[in-house]
Tab-separated table of C-alpha atoms in Angstrom:
chain	number	residue	atom	x	y	z
L	12	MET	CA	-150.695	-88.833	93.906
L	13	ALA	CA	-153.975	-87.265	95.188
L	14	HIS	CA	-152.522	-83.892	96.176
L	15	GLU	CA	-150.840	-83.452	92.857
L	16	ILE	CA	-154.122	-83.637	90.906
L	17	SER	CA	-156.123	-80.378	91.170
L	18	ALA	CA	-158.830	-81.287	88.613
L	19	LEU	CA	-159.900	-84.344	86.660
L	20	VAL	CA	-161.135	-84.266	83.109
L	21	PHE	CA	-162.932	-87.091	81.431
L	22	ASP	CA	-163.450	-88.138	77.787
L	23	ALA	CA	-167.113	-89.061	77.219
L	24	TYR	CA	-167.817	-91.723	74.619
L	25	GLY	CA	-166.355	-95.046	75.482
L	26	THR	CA	-164.935	-93.592	78.834
L	27	LEU	CA	-168.074	-92.676	80.628
L	28	PHE	CA	-170.706	-93.806	78.181
L	29	ASP	CA	-170.988	-97.259	76.768
L	30	VAL	CA	-171.482	-97.108	73.067
L	31	HIS	CA	-172.426	-100.828	72.950
L	32	SER	CA	-176.167	-100.005	72.886
L	33	VAL	CA	-175.536	-98.660	69.380
L	34	SER	CA	-174.439	-102.130	68.337
L	35	ARG	CA	-177.602	-103.599	69.824
L	36	LEU	CA	-179.905	-101.250	67.909
L	37	ALA	CA	-177.870	-101.757	64.748
L	38	GLU	CA	-178.295	-105.525	65.164
L	39	SER	CA	-182.081	-105.235	65.559
L	40	LEU	CA	-182.253	-103.102	62.444
L	41	PHE	CA	-179.805	-105.222	60.382
L	42	PRO	CA	-179.823	-108.755	61.793
L	43	GLY	CA	-176.380	-110.453	61.480
L	44	LYS	CA	-174.757	-107.148	60.388
L	45	GLY	CA	-175.079	-105.103	63.581
L	46	ALA	CA	-171.568	-105.585	64.960
L	47	ALA	CA	-169.985	-105.032	61.571
L	48	LEU	CA	-171.949	-101.835	61.009
L	49	SER	CA	-171.096	-100.576	64.521
L	50	VAL	CA	-167.369	-101.183	64.030
L	51	ALA	CA	-167.198	-99.638	60.547
L	52	TRP	CA	-169.246	-96.653	61.789
L	53	ARG	CA	-167.145	-95.956	64.863
L	54	SER	CA	-163.825	-96.311	63.082
L	55	LYS	CA	-164.901	-94.142	60.165
L	56	GLN	CA	-166.281	-91.527	62.655
L	57	LEU	CA	-162.818	-91.296	64.323
L	58	GLU	CA	-161.048	-91.292	61.016
L	59	TYR	CA	-163.148	-88.391	59.731
L	60	THR	CA	-162.400	-86.324	62.934
L	61	TRP	CA	-158.664	-86.783	62.341
L	62	LEU	CA	-158.858	-86.139	58.582
L	63	ARG	CA	-161.081	-83.109	58.830
L	64	SER	CA	-158.827	-81.631	61.495
L	65	LEU	CA	-155.748	-82.142	59.291
L	66	MET	CA	-157.554	-80.742	56.194
L	67	GLY	CA	-158.703	-77.738	58.135
L	68	ARG	CA	-162.349	-78.717	57.342
L	69	TYR	CA	-163.921	-78.906	60.778
L	70	GLU	CA	-167.523	-80.003	60.815
L	71	ASP	CA	-169.434	-80.674	64.018
L	72	PHE	CA	-169.424	-84.166	65.486
L	73	SER	CA	-173.061	-84.737	64.796
L	74	ARG	CA	-172.479	-84.189	61.073
L	75	VAL	CA	-169.257	-86.286	61.084
L	76	THR	CA	-171.148	-89.077	62.820
L	77	GLN	CA	-173.883	-88.887	60.200
L	78	SER	CA	-171.398	-88.872	57.338
L	79	ALA	CA	-169.566	-91.824	58.831
L	80	LEU	CA	-172.859	-93.780	59.237
L	81	GLU	CA	-173.591	-93.064	55.510
L	82	TRP	CA	-170.218	-94.455	54.431
L	83	ALA	CA	-170.518	-97.497	56.787
L	84	LEU	CA	-173.983	-98.338	55.475
L	85	GLU	CA	-172.823	-98.196	51.871
L	86	SER	CA	-169.710	-100.138	52.555
L	87	LEU	CA	-171.818	-103.011	53.845
L	88	GLY	CA	-174.467	-102.718	51.121
L	89	LEU	CA	-177.176	-101.794	53.722
L	90	GLU	CA	-180.211	-99.686	52.941
L	91	ALA	CA	-181.578	-97.510	55.737
L	92	ASP	CA	-184.553	-95.206	55.587
L	93	ASP	CA	-184.498	-91.852	57.321
L	94	GLY	CA	-186.192	-93.330	60.360
L	95	ALA	CA	-183.515	-95.906	60.882
L	96	ARG	CA	-180.728	-93.428	60.403
L	97	ARG	CA	-182.390	-91.069	62.855
L	98	SER	CA	-182.791	-93.851	65.430
L	99	LEU	CA	-179.063	-94.813	65.160
L	100	LEU	CA	-177.939	-91.264	65.451
L	101	ASP	CA	-180.309	-90.544	68.367
L	102	GLU	CA	-178.871	-93.414	70.291
L	103	TYR	CA	-175.834	-91.286	71.070
L	104	ARG	CA	-178.057	-89.017	73.132
L	105	ARG	CA	-179.224	-91.781	75.506
L	106	LEU	CA	-176.110	-93.977	75.924
L	107	ALA	CA	-175.888	-95.544	79.371
L	108	THR	CA	-172.885	-95.125	81.600
L	109	PHE	CA	-170.650	-98.096	82.341
L	110	PRO	CA	-171.865	-99.689	85.606
L	111	GLU	CA	-169.192	-98.301	87.871
L	112	VAL	CA	-169.211	-94.749	86.520
L	113	PRO	CA	-171.770	-92.957	88.753
L	114	GLU	CA	-170.305	-94.109	92.066
L	115	ALA	CA	-166.739	-93.534	90.929
L	116	LEU	CA	-167.683	-89.975	89.786
L	117	ARG	CA	-169.400	-89.293	93.054
L	118	ALA	CA	-166.298	-90.365	95.044
L	119	LEU	CA	-163.979	-88.407	92.777
L	120	ALA	CA	-166.111	-85.145	92.781
L	121	GLU	CA	-165.731	-84.900	96.588
L	122	ALA	CA	-162.073	-83.923	96.441
L	123	ARG	CA	-161.749	-81.840	93.248
L	124	PRO	CA	-163.657	-80.415	90.334
L	125	LEU	CA	-164.479	-82.848	87.474
L	126	ALA	CA	-165.018	-81.864	83.901
L	127	ILE	CA	-165.796	-83.545	80.595
L	128	LEU	CA	-163.800	-82.768	77.351
L	129	SER	CA	-165.411	-84.339	74.323
L	130	ASN	CA	-165.414	-84.345	70.532
L	131	GLY	CA	-169.189	-84.277	70.790
L	132	HIS	CA	-171.198	-81.377	69.668
L	133	PRO	CA	-172.377	-79.477	72.782
L	134	GLU	CA	-176.005	-80.170	72.245
L	135	MET	CA	-175.380	-83.944	71.714
L	136	LEU	CA	-173.100	-83.984	74.723
L	137	ASN	CA	-175.405	-82.100	77.069
L	138	ALA	CA	-178.219	-84.445	76.165
L	139	VAL	CA	-176.391	-87.627	77.201
L	140	VAL	CA	-175.067	-86.002	80.393
L	141	GLU	CA	-178.546	-84.899	81.297
L	142	HIS	CA	-180.077	-88.257	80.374
L	143	ASN	CA	-177.823	-89.847	82.901
L	144	GLY	CA	-178.344	-87.121	85.633
L	145	LEU	CA	-174.621	-86.421	85.817
L	146	ARG	CA	-174.712	-82.622	85.384
L	147	PRO	CA	-174.256	-81.834	89.134
L	148	LEU	CA	-171.065	-83.876	89.304
L	149	PHE	CA	-169.274	-81.861	86.575
L	150	ARG	CA	-168.812	-78.519	88.269
L	151	GLY	CA	-165.646	-78.074	86.266
L	152	GLY	CA	-167.844	-77.953	83.148
L	153	VAL	CA	-168.920	-79.966	80.170
L	154	LEU	CA	-166.598	-78.833	77.444
L	155	SER	CA	-166.760	-79.623	73.646
L	156	VAL	CA	-164.047	-79.291	71.126
L	157	HIS	CA	-166.601	-77.299	69.076
L	158	ALA	CA	-165.140	-74.143	70.714
L	159	ALA	CA	-161.783	-74.883	69.089
L	160	LYS	CA	-163.225	-76.026	65.790
L	161	VAL	CA	-160.818	-78.895	65.589
L	162	PHE	CA	-160.909	-82.395	67.053
L	163	LYS	CA	-158.739	-84.390	69.520
L	164	PRO	CA	-155.824	-84.912	69.668
L	165	ASP	CA	-154.952	-81.345	68.458
L	166	ALA	CA	-153.300	-79.481	71.245
L	167	SER	CA	-155.735	-76.578	71.106
L	168	VAL	CA	-158.429	-78.878	72.277
L	169	TYR	CA	-156.664	-79.749	75.471
L	170	ARG	CA	-155.836	-76.100	75.948
L	171	LEU	CA	-159.573	-75.404	76.124
L	172	VAL	CA	-159.935	-77.197	79.385
L	173	GLU	CA	-156.719	-75.830	80.801
L	174	ASP	CA	-157.932	-72.271	80.071
L	175	HIS	CA	-161.382	-72.963	81.352
L	176	LEU	CA	-160.242	-74.456	84.683
L	177	GLY	CA	-157.207	-72.313	85.242
L	178	VAL	CA	-155.343	-75.270	86.513
L	179	PRO	CA	-151.755	-75.768	85.442
L	180	ARG	CA	-151.570	-78.700	83.008
L	181	THR	CA	-149.151	-80.715	85.130
L	182	MET	CA	-151.864	-80.743	87.868
L	183	MET	CA	-154.598	-81.808	85.549
L	184	GLY	CA	-155.532	-85.422	85.433
L	185	PHE	CA	-156.977	-86.603	82.077
L	186	VAL	CA	-158.909	-89.783	81.885
L	187	SER	CA	-159.695	-91.523	78.619
L	188	SER	CA	-160.368	-95.013	77.391
L	189	ASN	CA	-158.967	-94.045	74.038
L	190	GLY	CA	-155.317	-94.711	74.143
L	191	TRP	CA	-154.617	-92.126	71.426
L	192	ASP	CA	-156.604	-89.508	73.401
L	193	ALA	CA	-154.560	-90.208	76.575
L	194	ALA	CA	-151.461	-89.896	74.408
L	195	GLY	CA	-152.695	-86.565	73.066
L	196	ALA	CA	-153.303	-85.310	76.655
L	197	LYS	CA	-149.978	-86.525	77.833
L	198	SER	CA	-148.265	-84.895	74.810
L	199	PHE	CA	-149.908	-81.601	75.745
L	200	GLY	CA	-148.639	-81.924	79.320
L	201	PHE	CA	-151.549	-83.347	81.347
L	202	ARG	CA	-151.186	-86.282	83.702
L	203	ALA	CA	-152.832	-89.017	81.508
L	204	PHE	CA	-154.785	-92.028	82.878
L	205	TRP	CA	-155.725	-94.629	80.351
L	206	VAL	CA	-158.876	-96.726	81.015
L	207	ASN	CA	-158.055	-99.871	79.203
L	208	ARG	CA	-161.217	-101.840	79.494
L	209	ALA	CA	-160.486	-104.076	76.543
L	210	GLY	CA	-156.862	-104.979	77.407
L	211	ALA	CA	-155.624	-103.354	74.209
L	212	PRO	CA	-151.882	-102.954	73.554
L	213	VAL	CA	-150.579	-99.478	74.467
L	214	GLU	CA	-150.446	-97.086	71.525
L	215	ARG	CA	-146.895	-96.404	70.205
L	216	LEU	CA	-147.084	-92.642	69.739
L	217	GLY	CA	-143.997	-91.514	71.588
L	218	VAL	CA	-145.621	-90.828	74.980
L	219	ARG	CA	-147.029	-93.242	77.467
L	220	PRO	CA	-149.899	-92.714	79.992
L	221	ASP	CA	-148.911	-91.997	83.529
L	222	ALA	CA	-151.050	-94.891	84.686
L	223	THR	CA	-153.324	-97.513	83.117
L	224	VAL	CA	-156.538	-98.807	84.922
L	225	LYS	CA	-159.223	-101.264	83.987
L	226	ASP	CA	-162.207	-99.076	84.753
L	227	LEU	CA	-163.141	-95.842	86.515
L	228	ALA	CA	-162.932	-97.530	90.039
L	229	GLY	CA	-159.227	-97.682	89.261
L	230	ILE	CA	-159.110	-93.943	88.997
L	231	VAL	CA	-160.650	-93.630	92.548
L	232	ASP	CA	-157.921	-95.948	93.818
L	233	LEU	CA	-155.242	-94.081	91.984
L	234	VAL	CA	-155.992	-90.547	93.278
L	235	ALA	CA	-157.339	-91.514	96.612
J	5	MET	CA	-159.299	-82.295	29.983
J	6	ALA	CA	-155.645	-82.963	28.747
J	7	HIS	CA	-154.650	-79.394	28.074
J	8	GLU	CA	-155.822	-78.302	31.570
J	9	ILE	CA	-153.428	-80.710	33.376
J	10	SER	CA	-149.802	-79.448	33.304
J	11	ALA	CA	-148.464	-82.068	35.591
J	12	LEU	CA	-149.614	-85.344	37.301
J	13	VAL	CA	-148.672	-86.190	40.792
J	14	PHE	CA	-149.082	-89.774	42.170
J	15	ASP	CA	-149.473	-91.266	45.589
J	16	ALA	CA	-147.124	-94.242	45.964
J	17	TYR	CA	-148.369	-97.115	48.305
J	18	GLY	CA	-151.594	-98.659	46.990
J	19	THR	CA	-151.639	-96.435	44.007
J	20	LEU	CA	-148.549	-97.349	42.158
J	21	PHE	CA	-147.320	-100.146	44.423
J	22	ASP	CA	-149.306	-103.140	45.397
J	23	VAL	CA	-148.879	-103.677	49.177
J	24	HIS	CA	-150.474	-107.181	48.795
J	25	SER	CA	-147.057	-108.830	48.839
J	26	VAL	CA	-146.741	-107.828	52.528
J	27	SER	CA	-149.824	-109.915	53.323
J	28	ARG	CA	-148.257	-112.915	51.536
J	29	LEU	CA	-145.096	-112.653	53.584
J	30	ALA	CA	-147.146	-112.150	56.766
J	31	GLU	CA	-149.159	-115.226	55.967
J	32	SER	CA	-145.970	-117.287	55.469
J	33	LEU	CA	-144.591	-116.101	58.782
J	34	PHE	CA	-147.924	-116.493	60.573
J	35	PRO	CA	-150.045	-119.102	58.926
J	36	GLY	CA	-153.750	-118.175	59.250
J	37	LYS	CA	-153.016	-114.795	60.614
J	38	GLY	CA	-151.379	-112.992	57.643
J	39	ALA	CA	-154.431	-111.162	56.456
J	40	ALA	CA	-155.437	-110.034	59.905
J	41	LEU	CA	-151.884	-108.825	60.643
J	42	SER	CA	-151.646	-107.070	57.351
J	43	VAL	CA	-154.931	-105.242	57.864
J	44	ALA	CA	-154.237	-104.291	61.552
J	45	TRP	CA	-150.772	-103.112	60.534
J	46	ARG	CA	-151.864	-100.935	57.623
J	47	SER	CA	-154.806	-99.328	59.458
J	48	LYS	CA	-152.649	-98.526	62.540
J	49	GLN	CA	-149.925	-97.195	60.249
J	50	LEU	CA	-152.332	-94.633	58.732
J	51	GLU	CA	-153.942	-93.881	62.103
J	52	TYR	CA	-150.442	-93.048	63.535
J	53	THR	CA	-149.651	-90.688	60.669
J	54	TRP	CA	-152.880	-88.790	61.364
J	55	LEU	CA	-152.501	-88.767	65.102
J	56	ARG	CA	-148.850	-87.711	65.084
J	57	SER	CA	-149.533	-84.987	62.638
J	58	LEU	CA	-152.286	-83.594	64.881
J	59	MET	CA	-150.193	-84.034	68.037
J	60	GLY	CA	-147.317	-82.238	66.377
J	61	ARG	CA	-145.045	-85.211	66.939
J	62	TYR	CA	-143.895	-86.150	63.451
J	63	GLU	CA	-141.738	-89.164	63.226
J	64	ASP	CA	-140.622	-90.455	59.817
J	65	PHE	CA	-142.671	-93.150	58.024
J	66	SER	CA	-140.204	-95.885	58.527
J	67	ARG	CA	-140.478	-95.518	62.315
J	68	VAL	CA	-144.271	-95.096	62.262
J	69	THR	CA	-144.462	-98.250	60.142
J	70	GLN	CA	-142.361	-100.081	62.731
J	71	SER	CA	-144.405	-98.770	65.699
J	72	ALA	CA	-147.625	-99.797	63.945
J	73	LEU	CA	-146.251	-103.315	63.306
J	74	GLU	CA	-145.300	-103.669	67.011
J	75	TRP	CA	-148.877	-102.683	67.983
J	76	ALA	CA	-150.401	-104.926	65.375
J	77	LEU	CA	-148.322	-108.008	66.432
J	78	GLU	CA	-149.213	-107.507	70.124
J	79	SER	CA	-152.873	-106.939	69.332
J	80	LEU	CA	-153.026	-110.346	67.616
J	81	GLY	CA	-150.806	-111.981	70.254
J	82	LEU	CA	-148.043	-112.811	67.756
J	83	GLU	CA	-144.414	-113.200	68.620
J	84	ALA	CA	-141.825	-112.029	65.944
J	85	ASP	CA	-138.111	-112.101	66.278
J	86	ASP	CA	-136.003	-109.306	64.845
J	87	GLY	CA	-135.448	-111.217	61.698
J	88	ALA	CA	-139.135	-111.589	60.965
J	89	ARG	CA	-139.817	-107.888	61.803
J	90	ARG	CA	-136.955	-106.846	59.562
J	91	SER	CA	-138.353	-108.959	56.666
J	92	LEU	CA	-141.819	-107.484	56.975
J	93	LEU	CA	-140.477	-103.863	57.040
J	94	ASP	CA	-138.043	-104.481	54.130
J	95	GLU	CA	-140.950	-105.735	52.046
J	96	TYR	CA	-141.964	-102.094	51.593
J	97	ARG	CA	-138.742	-101.533	49.635
J	98	ARG	CA	-139.481	-104.103	47.023
J	99	LEU	CA	-143.211	-103.856	46.430
J	100	ALA	CA	-144.343	-104.647	42.870
J	101	THR	CA	-146.326	-102.096	40.819
J	102	PHE	CA	-149.883	-103.039	39.872
J	103	PRO	CA	-149.768	-104.700	36.449
J	104	GLU	CA	-151.018	-101.775	34.358
J	105	VAL	CA	-148.738	-99.152	36.117
J	106	PRO	CA	-145.581	-99.071	33.976
J	107	GLU	CA	-147.414	-98.819	30.687
J	108	ALA	CA	-149.751	-96.247	31.951
J	109	LEU	CA	-146.958	-94.157	33.369
J	110	ARG	CA	-144.983	-94.306	30.093
J	111	ALA	CA	-147.958	-93.130	28.155
J	112	LEU	CA	-148.684	-90.335	30.579
J	113	ALA	CA	-145.046	-89.130	30.834
J	114	GLU	CA	-144.971	-88.319	27.195
J	115	ALA	CA	-147.282	-85.313	27.567
J	116	ARG	CA	-146.373	-83.822	30.935
J	117	PRO	CA	-144.028	-84.139	33.881
J	118	LEU	CA	-144.954	-86.860	36.433
J	119	ALA	CA	-144.088	-86.747	40.134
J	120	ILE	CA	-144.620	-88.827	43.261
J	121	LEU	CA	-145.826	-87.375	46.598
J	122	SER	CA	-145.750	-89.914	49.364
J	123	ASN	CA	-145.781	-90.313	53.158
J	124	GLY	CA	-142.784	-92.548	52.657
J	125	HIS	CA	-139.473	-91.674	54.103
J	126	PRO	CA	-137.244	-90.591	51.123
J	127	GLU	CA	-134.839	-93.431	51.515
J	128	MET	CA	-137.712	-96.071	51.627
J	129	LEU	CA	-139.456	-94.418	48.712
J	130	ASN	CA	-136.386	-94.142	46.549
J	131	ALA	CA	-135.631	-97.825	47.180
J	132	VAL	CA	-139.049	-98.970	45.773
J	133	VAL	CA	-138.935	-96.589	42.888
J	134	GLU	CA	-135.408	-97.881	41.892
J	135	HIS	CA	-136.427	-101.490	42.484
J	136	ASN	CA	-139.073	-101.019	39.780
J	137	GLY	CA	-136.892	-99.036	37.417
J	138	LEU	CA	-139.367	-96.085	37.405
J	139	ARG	CA	-136.981	-93.232	38.143
J	140	PRO	CA	-136.682	-91.943	34.568
J	141	LEU	CA	-140.432	-91.602	34.299
J	142	PHE	CA	-140.712	-89.157	37.245
J	143	ARG	CA	-138.928	-86.107	35.990
J	144	GLY	CA	-141.159	-83.989	38.092
J	145	GLY	CA	-139.481	-85.575	41.166
J	146	VAL	CA	-140.015	-88.179	43.847
J	147	LEU	CA	-141.166	-86.113	46.870
J	148	SER	CA	-141.700	-87.131	50.414
J	149	VAL	CA	-143.645	-85.372	53.198
J	150	HIS	CA	-140.511	-85.775	55.183
J	151	ALA	CA	-139.588	-82.157	53.971
J	152	ALA	CA	-142.721	-80.743	55.671
J	153	LYS	CA	-142.529	-82.945	58.811
J	154	VAL	CA	-146.186	-83.662	58.749
J	155	PHE	CA	-148.215	-86.303	56.900
J	156	LYS	CA	-151.118	-86.272	54.425
J	157	PRO	CA	-153.717	-84.715	54.319
J	158	ASP	CA	-152.120	-81.642	55.905
J	159	ALA	CA	-152.249	-78.901	53.289
J	160	SER	CA	-148.474	-78.128	53.716
J	161	VAL	CA	-147.786	-81.561	52.141
J	162	TYR	CA	-149.637	-80.769	48.993
J	163	ARG	CA	-147.975	-77.310	48.890
J	164	LEU	CA	-144.586	-79.126	48.659
J	165	VAL	CA	-145.338	-80.490	45.246
J	166	GLU	CA	-146.904	-77.156	44.087
J	167	ASP	CA	-143.825	-75.343	45.089
J	168	HIS	CA	-141.481	-77.949	43.550
J	169	LEU	CA	-143.135	-78.091	40.208
J	170	GLY	CA	-144.169	-74.398	40.026
J	171	VAL	CA	-147.437	-75.443	38.473
J	172	PRO	CA	-150.632	-73.611	39.606
J	173	ARG	CA	-152.668	-75.954	41.761
J	174	THR	CA	-155.732	-75.858	39.514
J	175	MET	CA	-153.562	-77.304	36.731
J	176	MET	CA	-152.077	-80.115	38.816
J	177	GLY	CA	-153.707	-83.526	38.577
J	178	PHE	CA	-153.328	-85.611	41.696
J	179	VAL	CA	-153.836	-89.325	41.532
J	180	SER	CA	-154.354	-91.523	44.642
J	181	SER	CA	-156.084	-94.787	45.513
J	182	ASN	CA	-156.715	-93.439	49.007
J	183	GLY	CA	-160.058	-91.586	48.948
J	184	TRP	CA	-159.042	-89.406	51.890
J	185	ASP	CA	-155.771	-88.515	50.125
J	186	ALA	CA	-157.757	-87.570	46.962
J	187	ALA	CA	-160.032	-85.454	49.201
J	188	GLY	CA	-156.976	-83.822	50.847
J	189	ALA	CA	-155.626	-82.943	47.444
J	190	LYS	CA	-158.922	-81.639	46.256
J	191	SER	CA	-159.452	-79.598	49.390
J	192	PHE	CA	-156.016	-78.047	48.741
J	193	GLY	CA	-157.077	-77.097	45.282
J	194	PHE	CA	-155.642	-79.775	43.062
J	195	ARG	CA	-157.683	-81.662	40.385
J	196	ALA	CA	-158.133	-84.935	42.166
J	197	PHE	CA	-158.433	-88.310	40.506
J	198	TRP	CA	-159.372	-91.327	42.713
J	199	VAL	CA	-158.226	-94.731	41.656
J	200	ASN	CA	-160.979	-96.798	43.302
J	201	ARG	CA	-159.606	-100.237	42.684
J	202	ALA	CA	-161.746	-101.873	45.376
J	203	GLY	CA	-165.099	-100.260	44.561
J	204	ALA	CA	-165.232	-98.484	47.981
J	205	PRO	CA	-167.788	-95.902	48.900
J	206	VAL	CA	-166.622	-92.331	48.277
J	207	GLU	CA	-165.354	-90.637	51.399
J	208	ARG	CA	-167.763	-88.086	53.007
J	209	LEU	CA	-165.283	-85.422	53.773
J	210	GLY	CA	-167.038	-82.416	52.217
J	211	VAL	CA	-165.117	-82.567	48.788
J	212	ARG	CA	-165.474	-85.025	45.918
J	213	PRO	CA	-162.840	-86.154	43.516
J	214	ASP	CA	-163.016	-84.610	39.993
J	215	ALA	CA	-162.966	-88.180	38.534
J	216	THR	CA	-163.014	-91.761	39.715
J	217	VAL	CA	-161.296	-94.496	37.727
J	218	LYS	CA	-160.640	-98.248	38.300
J	219	ASP	CA	-156.974	-98.290	37.634
J	220	LEU	CA	-154.147	-96.190	36.115
J	221	ALA	CA	-155.235	-96.980	32.670
J	222	GLY	CA	-158.332	-94.936	33.436
J	223	ILE	CA	-156.054	-91.899	34.060
J	224	VAL	CA	-154.575	-92.362	30.584
J	225	ASP	CA	-158.055	-92.323	29.090
J	226	LEU	CA	-159.019	-89.339	31.277
J	227	VAL	CA	-156.289	-86.975	30.259
J	228	ALA	CA	-155.659	-88.241	26.749
């Protein structure tokens, strides 16, 4: 398959960067409630990206993330001062990669340009990429939906990276741990590779990923 | 406020009709797992309506509901034969109203036309309205997003009812138990009344409902 893939594009949160450290911080701030807060926060964050996109009321991902945190705290009856909120939000700027990620990216970057396409606000996204020293590996660019003023899986988001790289969509490999994001990319016309770390059921959205792997090492095997 | 509201439009599932009976059936089919199945199913159902709308891959609500059920069953490791699946899906056609609904609708219908605007496929929606004998109360019509081929909260959905009733959006009262649906209606320009039965936090989507009530009797008081 290698010769068919001219560029590889990665989702960021959950695909390259492990959001689990957010749960740990939440647990230290709210003992016994960390996991519940983390789950409610993340699911409301995604929900707001979809709803705002449909309503035509785009707001950048930092603000959506903050709004989702406020909702999640209230839903669980938790009180958080400004310092605690700030710590939770700042955690997104220093997420660690999953263990296999740096080596896999280095191997993949030898053969073709790599890029990131994320819902994240550019500033927030650049911070976590720099924090992990990954910038030199992404010579295809670190792209944010912010340029399209709408979130994934709107087609205009995937078009951003197609336009930026100038690679035909059928030769673009798109890698995401979010099944719905892989479906959005596939629906747009990319080759979609789903990183199914959790062994989740495939999303029933009318399109299937071209391949499913357990982690980023699986992508190296796939396109080698 | 009464003289400012020329027509009232209602969401269906969760607002007029209680989806709790789906949980009861799920529990009888999968003892100990009914609530989990019901929650996973409902949340995936909504997720798919948003994702498919953003992807431009509309599929009618009956099929989305079926896809979401398949995902939810697999995620919980449950096996269901065709008969069980059919029973669960058919439950949507015979949901009961919340207790206060018929009397509240009768009171409200005296002063102005009432309508329904729902994600439901027309056939599925008509079945539950007929089952409850509510048809004569909705002289404004029973409208489905199916005519727009996109789901709530896309603006074109709310436009359907505005066009159908010929009432200016600022004089249209929109009633929903889904905070995000109330937000979508408000964002479009309707007067939005949120039926917050569960005491949930208000959605942080950049718009607020004009009023929040506990049930449909609250709407009667509001527009009396």
